[in-house]
Short mmCIF file of C-alpha atoms and ligand atoms in Angstrom, two decimals:
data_model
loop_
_atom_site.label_atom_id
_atom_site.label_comp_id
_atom_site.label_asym_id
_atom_site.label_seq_id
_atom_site.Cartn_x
_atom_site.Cartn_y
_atom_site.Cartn_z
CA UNK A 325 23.48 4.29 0.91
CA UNK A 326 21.19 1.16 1.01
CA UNK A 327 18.74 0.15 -1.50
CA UNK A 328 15.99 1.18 1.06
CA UNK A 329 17.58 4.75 1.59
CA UNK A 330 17.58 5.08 -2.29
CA UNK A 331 13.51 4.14 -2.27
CA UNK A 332 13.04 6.78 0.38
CA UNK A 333 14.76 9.07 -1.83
CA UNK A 334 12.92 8.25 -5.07
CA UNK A 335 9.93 8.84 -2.93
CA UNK A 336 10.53 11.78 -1.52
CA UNK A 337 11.36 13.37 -4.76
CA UNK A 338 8.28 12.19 -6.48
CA UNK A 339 5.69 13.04 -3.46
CA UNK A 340 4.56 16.10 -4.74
CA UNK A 341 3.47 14.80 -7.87
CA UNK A 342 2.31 11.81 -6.43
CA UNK A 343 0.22 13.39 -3.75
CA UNK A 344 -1.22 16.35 -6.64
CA UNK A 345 -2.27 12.68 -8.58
CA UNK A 346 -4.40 11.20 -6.05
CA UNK A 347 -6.46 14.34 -5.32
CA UNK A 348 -7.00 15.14 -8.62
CA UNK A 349 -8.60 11.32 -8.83
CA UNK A 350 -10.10 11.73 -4.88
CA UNK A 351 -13.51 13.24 -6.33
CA UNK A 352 -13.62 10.32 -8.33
CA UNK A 353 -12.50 7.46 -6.59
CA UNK A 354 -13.19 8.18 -3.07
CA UNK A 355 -16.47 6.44 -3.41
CA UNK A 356 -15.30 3.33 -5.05
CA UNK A 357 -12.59 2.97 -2.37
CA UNK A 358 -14.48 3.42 0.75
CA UNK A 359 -16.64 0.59 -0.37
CA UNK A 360 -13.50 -1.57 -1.03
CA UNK A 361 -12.11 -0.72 2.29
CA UNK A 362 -15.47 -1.01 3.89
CA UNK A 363 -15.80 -4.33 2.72
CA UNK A 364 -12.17 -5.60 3.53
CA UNK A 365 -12.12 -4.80 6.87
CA UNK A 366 -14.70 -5.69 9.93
CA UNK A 367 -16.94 -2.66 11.02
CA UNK A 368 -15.44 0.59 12.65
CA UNK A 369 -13.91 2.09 14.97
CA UNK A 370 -10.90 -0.74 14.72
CA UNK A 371 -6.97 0.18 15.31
CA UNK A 372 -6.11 0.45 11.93
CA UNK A 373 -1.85 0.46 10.70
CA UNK A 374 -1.51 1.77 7.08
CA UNK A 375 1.74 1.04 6.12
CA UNK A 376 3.98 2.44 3.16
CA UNK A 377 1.10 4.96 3.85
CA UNK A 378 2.58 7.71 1.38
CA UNK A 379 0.76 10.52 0.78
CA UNK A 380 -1.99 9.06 3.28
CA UNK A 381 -5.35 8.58 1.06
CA UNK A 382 -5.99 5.22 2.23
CA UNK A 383 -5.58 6.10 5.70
CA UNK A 384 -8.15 9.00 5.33
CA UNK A 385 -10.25 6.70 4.01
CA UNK A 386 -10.09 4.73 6.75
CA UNK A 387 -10.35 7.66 8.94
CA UNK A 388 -13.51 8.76 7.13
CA UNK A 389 -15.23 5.17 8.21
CA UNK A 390 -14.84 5.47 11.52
CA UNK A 391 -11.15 3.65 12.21
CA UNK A 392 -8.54 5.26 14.40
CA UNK A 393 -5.47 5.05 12.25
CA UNK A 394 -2.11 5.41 12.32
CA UNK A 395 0.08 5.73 8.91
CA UNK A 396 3.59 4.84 8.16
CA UNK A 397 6.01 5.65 6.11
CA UNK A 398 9.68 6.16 5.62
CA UNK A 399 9.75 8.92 2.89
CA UNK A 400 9.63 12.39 4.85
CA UNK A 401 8.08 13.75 1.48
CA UNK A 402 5.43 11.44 1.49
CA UNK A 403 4.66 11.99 5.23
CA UNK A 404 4.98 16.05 4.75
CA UNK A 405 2.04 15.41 1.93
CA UNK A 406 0.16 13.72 3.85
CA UNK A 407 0.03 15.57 6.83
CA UNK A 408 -0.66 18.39 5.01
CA UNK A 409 -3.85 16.82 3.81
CA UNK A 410 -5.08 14.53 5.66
CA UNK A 411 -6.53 15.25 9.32
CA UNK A 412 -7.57 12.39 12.32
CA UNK A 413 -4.16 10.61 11.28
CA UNK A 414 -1.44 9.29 13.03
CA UNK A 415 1.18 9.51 10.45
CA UNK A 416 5.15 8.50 11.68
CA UNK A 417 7.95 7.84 10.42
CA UNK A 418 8.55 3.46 10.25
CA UNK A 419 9.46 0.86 8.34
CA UNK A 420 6.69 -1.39 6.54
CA UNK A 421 9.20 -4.34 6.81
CA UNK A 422 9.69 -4.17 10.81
CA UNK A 423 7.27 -1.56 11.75
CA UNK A 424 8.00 -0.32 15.66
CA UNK A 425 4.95 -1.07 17.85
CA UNK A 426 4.43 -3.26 20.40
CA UNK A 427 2.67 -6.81 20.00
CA UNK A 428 -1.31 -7.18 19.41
CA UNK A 429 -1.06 -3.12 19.23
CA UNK A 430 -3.91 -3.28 16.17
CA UNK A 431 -7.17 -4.65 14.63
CA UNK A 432 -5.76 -4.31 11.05
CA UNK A 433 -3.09 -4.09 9.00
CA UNK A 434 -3.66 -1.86 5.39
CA UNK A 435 -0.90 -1.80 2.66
CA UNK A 436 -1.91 0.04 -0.69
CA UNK A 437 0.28 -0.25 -3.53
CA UNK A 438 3.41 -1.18 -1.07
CA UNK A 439 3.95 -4.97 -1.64
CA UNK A 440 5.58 -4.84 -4.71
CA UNK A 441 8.25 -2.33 -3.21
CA UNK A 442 9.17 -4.08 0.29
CA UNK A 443 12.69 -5.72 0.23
CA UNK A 444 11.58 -8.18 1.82
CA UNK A 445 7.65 -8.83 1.73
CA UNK A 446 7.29 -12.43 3.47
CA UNK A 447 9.11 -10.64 7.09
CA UNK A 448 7.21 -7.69 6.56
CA UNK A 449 3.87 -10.04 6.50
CA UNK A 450 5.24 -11.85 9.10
CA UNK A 451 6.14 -8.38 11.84
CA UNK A 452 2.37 -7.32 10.35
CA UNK A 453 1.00 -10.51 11.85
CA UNK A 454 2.74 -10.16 15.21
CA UNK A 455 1.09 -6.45 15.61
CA UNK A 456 -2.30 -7.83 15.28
CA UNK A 457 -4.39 -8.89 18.17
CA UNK A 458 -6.20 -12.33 17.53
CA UNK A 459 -8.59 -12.42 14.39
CA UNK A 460 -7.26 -9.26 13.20
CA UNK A 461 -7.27 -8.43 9.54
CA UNK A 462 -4.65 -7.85 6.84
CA UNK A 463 -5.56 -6.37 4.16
CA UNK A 464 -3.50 -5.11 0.56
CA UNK A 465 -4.23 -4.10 -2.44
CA UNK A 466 -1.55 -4.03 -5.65
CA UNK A 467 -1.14 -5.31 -9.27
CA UNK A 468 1.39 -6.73 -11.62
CA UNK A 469 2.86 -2.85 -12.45
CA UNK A 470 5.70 -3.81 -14.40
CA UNK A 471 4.97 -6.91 -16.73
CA UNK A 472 7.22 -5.53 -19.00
CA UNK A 473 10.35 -5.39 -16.64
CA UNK A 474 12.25 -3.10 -14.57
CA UNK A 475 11.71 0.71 -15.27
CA UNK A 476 14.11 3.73 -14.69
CA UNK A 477 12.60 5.25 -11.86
CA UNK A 478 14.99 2.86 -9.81
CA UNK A 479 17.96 1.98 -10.34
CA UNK A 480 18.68 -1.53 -11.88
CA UNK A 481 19.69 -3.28 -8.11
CA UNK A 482 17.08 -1.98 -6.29
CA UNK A 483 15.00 -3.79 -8.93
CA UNK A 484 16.97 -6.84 -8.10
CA UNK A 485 16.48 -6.37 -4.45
CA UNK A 486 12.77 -6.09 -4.65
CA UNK A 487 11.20 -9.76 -4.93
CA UNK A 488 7.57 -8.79 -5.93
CA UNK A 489 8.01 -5.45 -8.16
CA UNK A 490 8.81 -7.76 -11.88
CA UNK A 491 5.42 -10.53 -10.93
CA UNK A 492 3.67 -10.87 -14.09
CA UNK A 493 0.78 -12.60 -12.10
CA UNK A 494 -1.13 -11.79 -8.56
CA UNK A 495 0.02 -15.34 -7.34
CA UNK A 496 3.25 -14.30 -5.53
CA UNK A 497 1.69 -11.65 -3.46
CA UNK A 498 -0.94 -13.68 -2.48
CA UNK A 499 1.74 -16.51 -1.68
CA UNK A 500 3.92 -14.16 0.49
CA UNK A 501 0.43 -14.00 2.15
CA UNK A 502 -0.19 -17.68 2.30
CA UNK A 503 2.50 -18.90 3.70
CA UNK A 504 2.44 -16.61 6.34
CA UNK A 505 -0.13 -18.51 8.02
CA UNK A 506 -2.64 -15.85 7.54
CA UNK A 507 -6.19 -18.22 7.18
CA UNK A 508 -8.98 -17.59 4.56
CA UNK A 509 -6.63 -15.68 2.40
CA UNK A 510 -9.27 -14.12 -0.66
CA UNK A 511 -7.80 -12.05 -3.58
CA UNK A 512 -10.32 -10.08 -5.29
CA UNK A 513 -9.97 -8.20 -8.81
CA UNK A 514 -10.83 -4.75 -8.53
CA UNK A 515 -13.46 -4.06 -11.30
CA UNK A 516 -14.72 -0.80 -9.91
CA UNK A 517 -11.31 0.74 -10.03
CA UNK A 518 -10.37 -0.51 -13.25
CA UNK A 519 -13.50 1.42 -14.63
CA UNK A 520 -12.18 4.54 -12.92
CA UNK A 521 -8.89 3.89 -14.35
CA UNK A 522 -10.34 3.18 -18.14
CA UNK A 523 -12.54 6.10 -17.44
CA UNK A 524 -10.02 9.06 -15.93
CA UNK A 525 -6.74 7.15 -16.97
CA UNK A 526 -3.56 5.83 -15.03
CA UNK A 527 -0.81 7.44 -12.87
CA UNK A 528 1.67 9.06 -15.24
CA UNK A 529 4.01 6.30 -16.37
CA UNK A 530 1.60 3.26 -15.88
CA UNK A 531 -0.18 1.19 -17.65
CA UNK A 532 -3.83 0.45 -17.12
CA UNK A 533 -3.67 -2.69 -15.02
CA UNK A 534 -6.33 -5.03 -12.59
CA UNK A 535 -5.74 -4.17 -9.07
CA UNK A 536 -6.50 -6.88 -6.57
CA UNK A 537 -7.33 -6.72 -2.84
CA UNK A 538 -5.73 -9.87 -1.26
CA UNK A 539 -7.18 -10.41 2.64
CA UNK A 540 -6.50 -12.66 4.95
CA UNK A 541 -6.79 -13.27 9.15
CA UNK A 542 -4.42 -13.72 11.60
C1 SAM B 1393 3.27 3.61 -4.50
S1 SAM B 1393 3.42 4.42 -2.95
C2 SAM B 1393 1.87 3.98 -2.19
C3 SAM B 1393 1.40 5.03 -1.21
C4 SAM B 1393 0.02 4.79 -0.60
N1 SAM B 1393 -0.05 3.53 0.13
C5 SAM B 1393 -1.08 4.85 -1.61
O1 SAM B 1393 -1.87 3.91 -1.72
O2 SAM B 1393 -1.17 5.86 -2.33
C6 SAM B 1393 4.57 3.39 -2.08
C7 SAM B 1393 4.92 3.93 -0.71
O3 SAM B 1393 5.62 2.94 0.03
C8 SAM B 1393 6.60 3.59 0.80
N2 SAM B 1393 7.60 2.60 1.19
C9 SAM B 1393 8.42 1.85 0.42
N3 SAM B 1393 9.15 1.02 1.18
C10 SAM B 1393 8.78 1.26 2.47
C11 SAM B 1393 9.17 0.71 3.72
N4 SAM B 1393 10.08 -0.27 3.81
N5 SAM B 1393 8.60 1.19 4.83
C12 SAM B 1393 7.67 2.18 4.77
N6 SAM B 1393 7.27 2.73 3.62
C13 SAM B 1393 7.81 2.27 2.49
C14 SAM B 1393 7.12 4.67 -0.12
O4 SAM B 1393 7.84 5.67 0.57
C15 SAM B 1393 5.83 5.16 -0.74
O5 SAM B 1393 5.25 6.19 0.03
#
């Protein structure tokens, strides 16, 4: 079994809780977010590939502003939640890290809260860039989760396998982003959502972090 096929697995097993989470918050943050991704991305109806997609609340989110959207994922649960809940999707099966569409296929590339968990971020980035047709947009949002080290959820070598999931700063992501060759690469902090997040509290299991958006154009 590789590392990846034990993330699946983690993923899987969690995706009910996981999905349960983010609609008990979806009353409360949907607002917030649609402004975040409104602002991130150029004006609807763009091509829009949210990868590491999960339980598929940033794609309908997307979908709500107008963008045809397609979601990936590799964690069946995480796809079965999703299309359970969210309509106007295109959710599949695929790999974040060499996802299977042909060149200049979208407008956008979306990646909530997936960074930190890609074996290897920098050729994900670079596959992400080769899907996008000239001027498109990449766009991700994630935080520092873990500045206290590696948790129990996976096992100790998937930790080690995972370059971005023990960053006690921003700085890396937005590196792997950099030095992609992406131009006018912009992290922003997240204030509104760290509100919501002081206000309703974290995901099980986290601490209450800054998220940042991190854009850039191909
Ligand atoms: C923390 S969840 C984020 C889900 C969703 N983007 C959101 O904002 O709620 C991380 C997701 O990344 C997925 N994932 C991890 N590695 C992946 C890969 N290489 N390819 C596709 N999905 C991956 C997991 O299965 C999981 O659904």
């Amino acid at each position: 079994m590789t590392a990846q096929d034990s993330i699946n697995d983690y993923w899987t097993g969690r995706a009910p809780s996981y999905a349960e989470y983010q609609l008990q918050r979806l009353p409360h943050d949907t607002a917030a977010w649609s402004s975040i991704w409104a602002e991130a991305l150029p004006a609807a109806p763009l091509d829009v590939l949210d990868v590491g997609t999960g339980s598929g609340q940033v794609a309908s989110i997307l979908a709500g502003l107008g963008h045809r959207v397609t979601g990936i994922d590799l964690s069946e649960g995480m796809l079965e939640q999703a299309r359970a809940t969210v309509k106007d999707v295109d959710f599949r099966i695929g790999d974040a890290v060499a996802p299977n569409f042909p060149e200049a296929s979208f407008d956008a590339v979306t990646a909530r809260y997936v960074m930190w968990t890609l074996r290897d971020p920098e050729s994900a980035v670079r596959h992400w860039i080769r899907l996008l047709r000239p001027g498109g947009t990449i766009a991700v949002v994630d935080s520092t989760w873990f500045p206290h080290g590696p948790q129990d959820f996976y096992e100790p070598e998937i930790w080690q396998a995972l370059p971005l999931a023990q960053a006690t700063s921003i700085a890396p992501t937005a590196a792997v982003l950099e030095q992609s060759g992406l131009t006018d690469v912009r992290v922003t902090p997240l204030t509104s959502i760290y509100e919501l997040d002081q206000k309703y509290g974290v995901a099980p299991g986290h601490e209450l972090q800054t998220q940042y958006l991190i854009t850039g154009r191909a």
